[in-house]
Amino acid sequence: PESSGRGCEFRTAPLWGVAATAPFLHDGRADTLDEAIRMHGGEATGARDAYVAMSDEERALVITFLESLGGREQITAGLLPPGSEMPAPGELGGPLRPLDETERALFEAGRLLFDRDTPKGDGLGPGFNGDACRSCHFEPTIGGAGPIDVDVSRQGRIEDGVFTAPEGGTMAHRFLRSGHGRPPFDPTSNVVEARQTPPLFGMGLMEAIPVETIMALADPEDADADGISGRAHVLPDGRLGRFGWKADIPSSAEFTRDAMSMELGLTLPPQEGLTFGLATDDDEVPDPEATVEELEALTFFMAMLAPPARQRRDMAAEDAGEVLFGEVGCASCHATLEAADGTTVPLYSDILLHDVQEEGYEGIVSGDASTREFRTTPLWGLRDTGPYWHDGRAGTIEEAIAAHAGEATAVRMAYEALDGEARAQLLAFLRSL
């Protein structure tokens, strides 16, 4: 109930523009206008029964009338306007290089799939975090980061220093397909950790960095005694983890499969050499709920997303800040690397796991990554992809620097020891990325 409105009472929904406003009903349970009409009850039972009793042709005329009330020209599968042009190569949200005709078609198909809302009738859920990839990755453009209100959660139990994952895994979904509130946390969990949506720009370039280059940066025993002991996340099958806050996903193709199952709740077909994702679930939609062609288009789109180009505003300050970035020790972890062809990849990450958490921190284990370990965050696009830190606790770049602890304590203190002008120069450099 709300005020004088009883729990079973709702305002009659305006129908102007209804064609473009799916899903329908107060809780979004109806994917189509036909379903919405058939779900009417109470005072509307007679009208619903009269509609159901019509012939197929008569029901089609009713739907045609409803669609004529506006919105028909604005209907899209997601939020991209009809006929939206693909950004140019090198632009944010566009491909990292010019594409041939076949590649362009695949990139555009992947972009539309990334933006597409997945209706319940296509297998969304039963638990999910968003109904589209774009639901979380959209700032400052499709494929980017997410604001703090779209963060997701991981859960588990820590007892006597030992982490145990719930039987259903550590994912704690935001929504249920039934529409009746947020799923409860697992009753055995005593630790919940927020996970901020990271940007996906430059994934393909990150994937092009040789394993040997990344492994050469690892120093798990801190042999050089610099206080920094990054280590690679090697999966049980021997593949190197590169993506995700825990570097627990080895490739863009596996990232696609993981996200489609874990974030949207879709079941997936087998793909040779790939192991992530769910094959079956218990809903009424036939499995698999996605196709190989869709997975390949999504993977190509994400792998081809261009990294953000630097935007220089005060070159003198930014150049001075870049020198300070190295001098205080930031570059020890936030490094530029090289692809196999020798191309510089200015992601400012060593793709290694580091403990940069404050004393007493307890989080979630993922694979071989402990509760306190996280992959070094790439810094390209930093200015436009806040909030920061794995749980979104830092609203500004300054707050993100202040949050560094553990292995990064000495580097943070070196930054704090800079005078005001030097700190401003370092921040100017970071914002230029």
Short mmCIF file of C-alpha atoms in Angstrom, two decimals:
data_model
loop_
_atom_site.label_atom_id
_atom_site.label_comp_id
_atom_site.label_asym_id
_atom_site.label_seq_id
_atom_site.Cartn_x
_atom_site.Cartn_y
_atom_site.Cartn_z
CA PRO A 1 0.00 0.00 0.00
CA GLU A 2 1.00 3.61 -0.59
CA SER A 3 -1.05 6.39 1.02
CA SER A 4 -4.68 5.54 0.21
CA GLY A 5 -3.72 3.24 -2.66
CA ARG A 6 -4.19 -0.42 -1.75
CA GLY A 7 -1.55 -2.98 -2.65
CA CYS A 8 -3.62 -4.30 -5.56
CA GLU A 9 -4.38 -0.82 -6.98
CA PHE A 10 -2.33 0.96 -9.63
CA ARG A 11 -2.84 4.10 -11.65
CA THR A 12 -4.02 3.44 -15.21
CA ALA A 13 -0.85 3.62 -17.28
CA PRO A 14 -0.83 6.32 -19.99
CA LEU A 15 -0.51 4.71 -23.42
CA TRP A 16 0.95 7.55 -25.49
CA GLY A 17 4.34 6.41 -26.72
CA VAL A 18 3.66 2.92 -25.35
CA ALA A 19 5.33 1.15 -28.29
CA ALA A 20 8.79 2.25 -27.10
CA THR A 21 8.36 1.70 -23.35
CA ALA A 22 8.81 -2.06 -22.87
CA PRO A 23 8.90 -3.91 -20.56
CA PHE A 24 5.33 -3.36 -19.36
CA LEU A 25 3.23 -3.41 -16.16
CA HIS A 26 4.31 -1.90 -12.86
CA ASP A 27 6.99 -4.53 -12.26
CA GLY A 28 8.15 -5.01 -15.85
CA ARG A 29 6.99 -8.62 -15.97
CA ALA A 30 5.57 -8.33 -19.53
CA ASP A 31 8.02 -8.24 -22.45
CA THR A 32 5.36 -7.44 -25.07
CA LEU A 33 2.07 -5.57 -25.32
CA ASP A 34 0.27 -8.87 -25.93
CA GLU A 35 1.69 -10.29 -22.68
CA ALA A 36 0.77 -7.10 -20.81
CA ILE A 37 -2.86 -7.35 -21.91
CA ARG A 38 -3.06 -11.05 -21.02
CA MET A 39 -1.70 -10.31 -17.51
CA HIS A 40 -4.53 -7.88 -16.66
CA GLY A 41 -6.82 -9.08 -13.87
CA GLY A 42 -9.19 -7.65 -11.27
CA GLU A 43 -11.39 -4.93 -12.78
CA ALA A 44 -9.76 -5.59 -16.17
CA THR A 45 -10.60 -9.28 -16.31
CA GLY A 46 -13.54 -8.78 -18.67
CA ALA A 47 -11.51 -6.67 -21.11
CA ARG A 48 -8.66 -9.19 -20.98
CA ASP A 49 -10.98 -12.13 -21.63
CA ALA A 50 -12.58 -10.30 -24.56
CA TYR A 51 -9.11 -9.70 -26.04
CA VAL A 52 -8.08 -13.33 -25.57
CA ALA A 53 -11.33 -14.48 -27.25
CA MET A 54 -10.53 -12.49 -30.41
CA SER A 55 -9.07 -14.03 -33.53
CA ASP A 56 -5.36 -13.68 -34.20
CA GLU A 57 -6.12 -11.03 -36.81
CA GLU A 58 -8.28 -9.00 -34.42
CA ARG A 59 -5.64 -9.12 -31.67
CA ALA A 60 -3.03 -7.97 -34.20
CA LEU A 61 -5.26 -4.97 -35.03
CA VAL A 62 -5.45 -4.04 -31.32
CA ILE A 63 -1.64 -4.14 -31.07
CA THR A 64 -1.34 -2.11 -34.27
CA PHE A 65 -3.64 0.53 -32.76
CA LEU A 66 -1.60 0.65 -29.56
CA GLU A 67 1.64 1.02 -31.52
CA SER A 68 0.08 3.92 -33.43
CA LEU A 69 -0.18 5.90 -30.18
CA GLY A 70 3.48 6.86 -30.46
CA GLY A 71 6.93 5.44 -30.03
CA ARG A 72 6.90 3.14 -33.03
CA GLU A 73 9.61 5.14 -34.80
CA GLN A 74 11.71 5.25 -31.62
CA ILE A 75 11.71 1.52 -30.88
CA THR A 76 15.19 0.10 -30.45
CA ALA A 77 16.50 -3.02 -28.75
CA GLY A 78 18.46 -0.85 -26.31
CA LEU A 79 19.28 2.83 -25.79
CA LEU A 80 21.18 3.63 -28.98
CA PRO A 81 18.97 5.90 -31.13
CA PRO A 82 17.70 4.36 -34.39
CA GLY A 83 20.40 4.56 -37.06
CA SER A 84 23.07 5.59 -34.55
CA GLU A 85 26.44 5.91 -36.28
CA MET A 86 29.43 3.94 -35.05
CA PRO A 87 32.14 6.22 -33.60
CA ALA A 88 35.16 6.70 -35.84
CA PRO A 89 38.33 4.62 -35.36
CA GLY A 90 40.30 5.87 -32.38
CA GLU A 91 37.33 7.72 -30.88
CA LEU A 92 35.92 6.68 -27.52
CA GLY A 93 33.46 3.87 -28.12
CA GLY A 94 34.86 3.24 -31.59
CA PRO A 95 37.32 0.63 -32.89
CA LEU A 96 41.03 1.00 -32.24
CA ARG A 97 41.84 0.88 -35.97
CA PRO A 98 40.05 1.15 -39.35
CA LEU A 99 37.98 -1.94 -40.09
CA ASP A 100 37.30 -3.71 -43.37
CA GLU A 101 33.71 -4.30 -44.44
CA THR A 102 33.40 -7.68 -42.71
CA GLU A 103 34.98 -6.41 -39.48
CA ARG A 104 32.83 -3.31 -39.46
CA ALA A 105 29.66 -5.39 -39.74
CA LEU A 106 30.82 -7.61 -36.87
CA PHE A 107 31.76 -4.60 -34.71
CA GLU A 108 28.39 -2.94 -35.33
CA ALA A 109 26.55 -6.19 -34.59
CA GLY A 110 28.48 -6.55 -31.34
CA ARG A 111 27.79 -2.95 -30.41
CA LEU A 112 24.05 -3.43 -30.87
CA LEU A 113 24.14 -6.67 -28.87
CA PHE A 114 26.09 -4.91 -26.11
CA ASP A 115 23.35 -2.26 -25.97
CA ARG A 116 20.41 -4.65 -26.33
CA ASP A 117 17.97 -5.14 -23.47
CA THR A 118 17.45 -8.85 -22.86
CA PRO A 119 13.79 -9.65 -22.17
CA LYS A 120 12.79 -12.30 -19.68
CA GLY A 121 11.41 -14.36 -22.53
CA ASP A 122 14.93 -14.67 -23.95
CA GLY A 123 16.28 -16.22 -20.76
CA LEU A 124 17.22 -13.28 -18.54
CA GLY A 125 18.00 -14.45 -15.01
CA PRO A 126 16.81 -16.10 -12.80
CA GLY A 127 19.28 -13.84 -10.96
CA PHE A 128 20.95 -10.98 -12.80
CA ASN A 129 22.73 -7.64 -12.33
CA GLY A 130 21.48 -5.91 -15.48
CA ASP A 131 19.46 -6.73 -18.57
CA ALA A 132 22.17 -5.54 -20.98
CA CYS A 133 25.95 -5.21 -21.04
CA ARG A 134 25.33 -1.48 -21.44
CA SER A 135 23.30 -1.46 -18.22
CA CYS A 136 26.58 -1.30 -16.28
CA HIS A 137 29.18 -0.25 -18.89
CA PHE A 138 28.06 3.13 -20.23
CA GLU A 139 30.16 6.01 -18.85
CA PRO A 140 31.34 8.09 -20.63
CA THR A 141 30.07 5.96 -23.53
CA ILE A 142 28.96 2.40 -24.30
CA GLY A 143 31.73 0.06 -23.20
CA GLY A 144 32.86 2.35 -20.39
CA ALA A 145 32.56 2.22 -16.63
CA GLY A 146 29.52 2.46 -14.39
CA PRO A 147 28.45 4.90 -11.67
CA ILE A 148 28.41 3.80 -8.07
CA ASP A 149 24.72 2.87 -8.12
CA VAL A 150 25.28 -0.02 -10.53
CA ASP A 151 27.96 -1.78 -8.50
CA VAL A 152 27.49 -5.50 -7.89
CA SER A 153 28.30 -7.61 -4.85
CA ARG A 154 30.36 -10.66 -4.01
CA GLN A 155 29.80 -12.70 -0.86
CA GLY A 156 31.45 -15.40 1.21
CA ARG A 157 32.43 -16.52 4.66
CA ILE A 158 35.68 -15.92 6.53
CA GLU A 159 36.20 -17.92 9.70
CA ASP A 160 39.56 -18.24 11.48
CA GLY A 161 41.18 -16.68 8.44
CA VAL A 162 39.78 -19.28 6.03
CA PHE A 163 37.53 -18.17 3.16
CA THR A 164 34.62 -20.34 2.04
CA ALA A 165 32.46 -19.55 -0.99
CA PRO A 166 28.70 -20.17 -0.81
CA GLU A 167 27.44 -23.29 -2.56
CA GLY A 168 26.06 -21.18 -5.40
CA GLY A 169 29.25 -19.14 -5.84
CA THR A 170 30.30 -15.71 -4.66
CA MET A 171 28.05 -13.69 -6.97
CA ALA A 172 25.24 -11.88 -5.12
CA HIS A 173 22.83 -10.73 -7.81
CA ARG A 174 20.97 -7.43 -7.71
CA PHE A 175 17.72 -8.65 -9.27
CA LEU A 176 15.45 -11.67 -9.63
CA ARG A 177 13.65 -12.53 -12.86
CA SER A 178 10.47 -12.86 -10.81
CA GLY A 179 10.71 -9.14 -10.04
CA HIS A 180 10.07 -9.58 -6.32
CA GLY A 181 12.91 -7.73 -4.65
CA ARG A 182 16.65 -8.24 -4.44
CA PRO A 183 17.79 -11.83 -3.85
CA PRO A 184 18.86 -12.36 -0.23
CA PHE A 185 22.52 -12.90 0.57
CA ASP A 186 23.56 -16.45 1.31
CA PRO A 187 22.84 -17.07 5.02
CA THR A 188 26.30 -18.57 5.54
CA SER A 189 28.07 -15.40 4.30
CA ASN A 190 29.58 -12.94 6.75
CA VAL A 191 31.53 -10.84 4.23
CA VAL A 192 30.02 -8.82 1.38
CA GLU A 193 32.24 -6.89 -1.01
CA ALA A 194 31.05 -4.34 -3.56
CA ARG A 195 32.57 -4.47 -7.05
CA GLN A 196 32.67 -1.32 -9.15
CA THR A 197 32.04 -1.61 -12.90
CA PRO A 198 35.37 -1.21 -14.76
CA PRO A 199 35.72 0.29 -18.26
CA LEU A 200 36.41 -2.16 -21.09
CA PHE A 201 38.41 0.12 -23.37
CA GLY A 202 41.58 -1.39 -24.82
CA MET A 203 40.83 -5.01 -23.94
CA GLY A 204 42.26 -6.29 -27.22
CA LEU A 205 45.52 -4.41 -26.71
CA MET A 206 45.82 -5.81 -23.20
CA GLU A 207 45.27 -9.28 -24.61
CA ALA A 208 48.09 -8.69 -27.12
CA ILE A 209 50.70 -8.26 -24.37
CA PRO A 210 52.78 -11.46 -24.28
CA VAL A 211 52.52 -13.68 -21.22
CA GLU A 212 56.31 -13.50 -20.88
CA THR A 213 56.20 -9.70 -20.58
CA ILE A 214 53.75 -9.86 -17.71
CA MET A 215 55.47 -12.76 -15.96
CA ALA A 216 58.80 -10.92 -16.12
CA LEU A 217 57.31 -8.15 -13.94
CA ALA A 218 56.17 -10.54 -11.23
CA ASP A 219 58.12 -10.55 -7.97
CA PRO A 220 56.02 -12.66 -5.60
CA GLU A 221 58.77 -12.97 -2.98
CA ASP A 222 59.87 -9.32 -3.29
CA ALA A 223 63.34 -10.43 -4.32
CA ASP A 224 64.39 -6.84 -5.06
CA ALA A 225 63.26 -5.74 -1.56
CA ASP A 226 61.33 -2.73 -2.83
CA GLY A 227 58.26 -3.66 -0.79
CA ILE A 228 56.20 -4.49 -3.90
CA SER A 229 55.52 -8.17 -4.57
CA GLY A 230 53.15 -8.41 -7.50
CA ARG A 231 52.31 -11.83 -8.83
CA ALA A 232 50.55 -13.22 -11.86
CA HIS A 233 47.20 -14.92 -11.48
CA VAL A 234 47.73 -18.24 -13.24
CA LEU A 235 44.53 -20.23 -13.57
CA PRO A 236 44.44 -23.98 -12.76
CA ASP A 237 44.56 -24.80 -16.48
CA GLY A 238 47.74 -22.75 -16.89
CA ARG A 239 46.22 -19.73 -18.59
CA LEU A 240 47.21 -16.26 -17.38
CA GLY A 241 44.42 -14.17 -15.90
CA ARG A 242 44.25 -10.64 -17.33
CA PHE A 243 40.76 -9.19 -16.82
CA GLY A 244 38.56 -8.44 -13.84
CA TRP A 245 39.38 -6.98 -10.44
CA LYS A 246 41.04 -10.26 -9.48
CA ALA A 247 42.69 -10.90 -12.87
CA ASP A 248 40.70 -14.14 -12.87
CA ILE A 249 39.56 -14.08 -16.51
CA PRO A 250 42.14 -15.04 -19.16
CA SER A 251 40.73 -13.64 -22.41
CA SER A 252 38.14 -11.34 -23.95
CA ALA A 253 36.21 -14.39 -25.18
CA GLU A 254 36.03 -15.79 -21.65
CA PHE A 255 35.14 -12.32 -20.33
CA THR A 256 32.14 -12.34 -22.69
CA ARG A 257 31.03 -15.78 -21.56
CA ASP A 258 31.49 -14.96 -17.88
CA ALA A 259 29.50 -11.72 -18.15
CA MET A 260 26.67 -13.23 -20.19
CA SER A 261 26.12 -15.94 -17.57
CA MET A 262 27.08 -14.22 -14.32
CA GLU A 263 25.68 -10.74 -15.00
CA LEU A 264 22.69 -11.49 -17.29
CA GLY A 265 21.96 -15.08 -16.29
CA LEU A 266 22.03 -16.49 -19.83
CA THR A 267 23.02 -20.04 -20.70
CA LEU A 268 25.65 -20.50 -23.39
CA PRO A 269 26.62 -22.94 -26.14
CA PRO A 270 30.04 -24.64 -26.02
CA GLN A 271 32.97 -22.93 -27.76
CA GLU A 272 36.20 -24.79 -28.37
CA GLY A 273 38.84 -24.06 -25.76
CA LEU A 274 36.54 -21.92 -23.62
CA THR A 275 35.27 -22.97 -20.19
CA PHE A 276 33.49 -20.00 -18.59
CA GLY A 277 29.71 -19.62 -18.47
CA LEU A 278 26.69 -21.77 -17.63
CA ALA A 279 25.27 -24.39 -19.99
CA THR A 280 21.88 -24.88 -18.31
CA ASP A 281 19.47 -23.27 -15.87
CA ASP A 282 16.01 -24.04 -14.51
CA ASP A 283 13.86 -21.53 -16.41
CA GLU A 284 11.41 -22.38 -19.22
CA VAL A 285 13.55 -20.91 -22.01
CA PRO A 286 15.35 -23.60 -24.05
CA ASP A 287 19.12 -23.80 -23.53
CA PRO A 288 21.41 -22.38 -24.76
CA GLU A 289 19.88 -18.90 -24.52
CA ALA A 290 22.67 -17.20 -26.52
CA THR A 291 24.28 -18.24 -29.79
CA VAL A 292 27.91 -18.66 -30.81
CA GLU A 293 27.43 -15.88 -33.37
CA GLU A 294 26.25 -13.48 -30.66
CA LEU A 295 29.17 -14.36 -28.39
CA GLU A 296 31.67 -13.88 -31.21
CA ALA A 297 30.19 -10.49 -32.18
CA LEU A 298 30.22 -9.27 -28.57
CA THR A 299 33.80 -10.45 -28.09
CA PHE A 300 34.97 -8.73 -31.27
CA PHE A 301 33.29 -5.47 -30.23
CA MET A 302 34.86 -5.44 -26.78
CA ALA A 303 38.28 -6.59 -27.97
CA MET A 304 38.33 -3.87 -30.64
CA LEU A 305 37.25 -0.97 -28.40
CA ALA A 306 39.85 1.78 -28.67
CA PRO A 307 41.59 2.90 -25.49
CA PRO A 308 40.97 6.55 -24.58
CA ALA A 309 43.45 8.93 -26.19
CA ARG A 310 45.35 11.33 -23.96
CA GLN A 311 43.85 14.80 -23.73
CA ARG A 312 46.55 17.37 -23.10
CA ARG A 313 45.55 20.66 -21.49
CA ASP A 314 48.66 21.87 -19.68
CA MET A 315 51.61 20.08 -21.24
CA ALA A 316 54.22 21.56 -18.91
CA ALA A 317 52.36 20.50 -15.76
CA GLU A 318 51.45 17.11 -17.22
CA ASP A 319 55.04 16.39 -18.32
CA ALA A 320 56.31 17.33 -14.87
CA GLY A 321 53.62 15.15 -13.32
CA GLU A 322 54.66 12.18 -15.46
CA VAL A 323 58.21 12.48 -14.12
CA LEU A 324 56.87 12.60 -10.55
CA PHE A 325 54.64 9.58 -11.32
CA GLY A 326 57.82 7.59 -11.81
CA GLU A 327 59.81 9.19 -9.03
CA VAL A 328 57.32 8.53 -6.24
CA GLY A 329 56.90 4.91 -7.37
CA CYS A 330 53.46 4.83 -9.02
CA ALA A 331 55.00 3.37 -12.19
CA SER A 332 56.25 0.35 -10.23
CA CYS A 333 52.78 -1.15 -10.71
CA HIS A 334 51.02 1.27 -13.10
CA ALA A 335 53.32 0.49 -16.01
CA THR A 336 53.23 0.90 -19.78
CA LEU A 337 53.85 -2.42 -21.54
CA GLU A 338 54.53 -3.62 -25.08
CA ALA A 339 52.45 -5.84 -27.35
CA ALA A 340 54.05 -8.73 -29.23
CA ASP A 341 54.67 -6.48 -32.25
CA GLY A 342 56.56 -3.94 -30.14
CA THR A 343 53.69 -1.44 -29.99
CA THR A 344 53.56 0.48 -26.71
CA VAL A 345 50.39 -0.21 -24.73
CA PRO A 346 49.93 2.75 -22.35
CA LEU A 347 47.46 1.05 -20.03
CA TYR A 348 49.47 1.90 -16.87
CA SER A 349 49.03 -1.54 -15.33
CA ASP A 350 51.33 -4.52 -14.86
CA ILE A 351 48.25 -6.84 -14.90
CA LEU A 352 49.54 -8.38 -11.67
CA LEU A 353 47.90 -9.00 -8.32
CA HIS A 354 48.93 -6.76 -5.42
CA ASP A 355 47.82 -6.36 -1.82
CA VAL A 356 47.02 -2.65 -1.55
CA GLN A 357 44.43 -2.89 1.23
CA GLU A 358 44.39 -1.31 4.67
CA GLU A 359 45.19 -3.31 7.82
CA GLY A 360 42.40 -5.69 8.81
CA TYR A 361 40.76 -5.71 5.37
CA GLU A 362 38.72 -8.82 4.59
CA GLY A 363 37.33 -9.43 1.13
CA ILE A 364 36.41 -12.17 -1.31
CA VAL A 365 38.69 -14.87 -2.73
CA SER A 366 38.59 -15.57 -6.47
CA GLY A 367 40.62 -18.47 -7.77
CA ASP A 368 44.20 -18.03 -6.60
CA ALA A 369 43.65 -14.35 -5.71
CA SER A 370 43.41 -13.91 -1.95
CA THR A 371 40.93 -11.75 -0.08
CA ARG A 372 43.37 -8.79 -0.14
CA GLU A 373 44.77 -9.07 -3.68
CA PHE A 374 43.56 -7.06 -6.68
CA ARG A 375 44.84 -6.54 -10.20
CA THR A 376 46.57 -3.21 -10.82
CA THR A 377 43.89 -0.97 -12.31
CA PRO A 378 44.65 0.34 -15.83
CA LEU A 379 44.65 4.13 -15.79
CA TRP A 380 43.80 5.02 -19.37
CA GLY A 381 40.49 6.88 -19.34
CA LEU A 382 40.93 7.59 -15.63
CA ARG A 383 39.41 11.08 -15.68
CA ASP A 384 36.04 9.85 -17.01
CA THR A 385 35.63 6.50 -15.26
CA GLY A 386 35.10 7.26 -11.57
CA PRO A 387 34.27 6.38 -8.89
CA TYR A 388 37.44 4.47 -8.16
CA TRP A 389 38.77 1.49 -6.22
CA HIS A 390 37.33 -2.01 -6.50
CA ASP A 391 34.34 -1.08 -4.34
CA GLY A 392 33.81 2.48 -5.57
CA ARG A 393 34.80 3.98 -2.22
CA ALA A 394 36.88 6.75 -3.87
CA GLY A 395 34.89 9.51 -5.51
CA THR A 396 37.98 11.37 -6.76
CA ILE A 397 41.47 10.51 -7.99
CA GLU A 398 42.87 12.06 -4.81
CA GLU A 399 40.69 9.78 -2.66
CA ALA A 400 41.83 6.78 -4.70
CA ILE A 401 45.48 7.61 -4.05
CA ALA A 402 44.73 8.05 -0.34
CA ALA A 403 43.10 4.60 -0.24
CA HIS A 404 46.34 2.87 -1.27
CA ALA A 405 47.83 0.78 1.56
CA GLY A 406 49.67 -2.52 1.92
CA GLU A 407 52.37 -2.77 -0.74
CA ALA A 408 51.52 0.75 -1.91
CA THR A 409 51.95 2.44 1.48
CA ALA A 410 55.43 3.82 0.76
CA VAL A 411 54.34 5.14 -2.64
CA ARG A 412 51.27 6.81 -1.12
CA MET A 413 53.41 8.44 1.57
CA ALA A 414 55.86 9.68 -1.07
CA TYR A 415 52.95 11.32 -2.89
CA GLU A 416 51.67 12.86 0.35
CA ALA A 417 55.14 14.28 1.03
CA LEU A 418 55.07 16.28 -2.21
CA ASP A 419 54.31 19.97 -1.95
CA GLY A 420 51.03 21.32 -3.30
CA GLU A 421 52.41 22.27 -6.70
CA ALA A 422 54.01 18.87 -7.26
CA ARG A 423 50.82 17.02 -6.28
CA ALA A 424 48.84 19.23 -8.68
CA GLN A 425 51.28 18.35 -11.48
CA LEU A 426 50.98 14.63 -10.80
CA LEU A 427 47.18 14.89 -10.78
CA ALA A 428 47.29 16.87 -14.02
CA PHE A 429 49.22 14.01 -15.61
CA LEU A 430 46.71 11.43 -14.37
CA ARG A 431 43.75 13.47 -15.63
CA SER A 432 45.38 13.76 -19.05
CA LEU A 433 45.16 9.98 -19.46
#
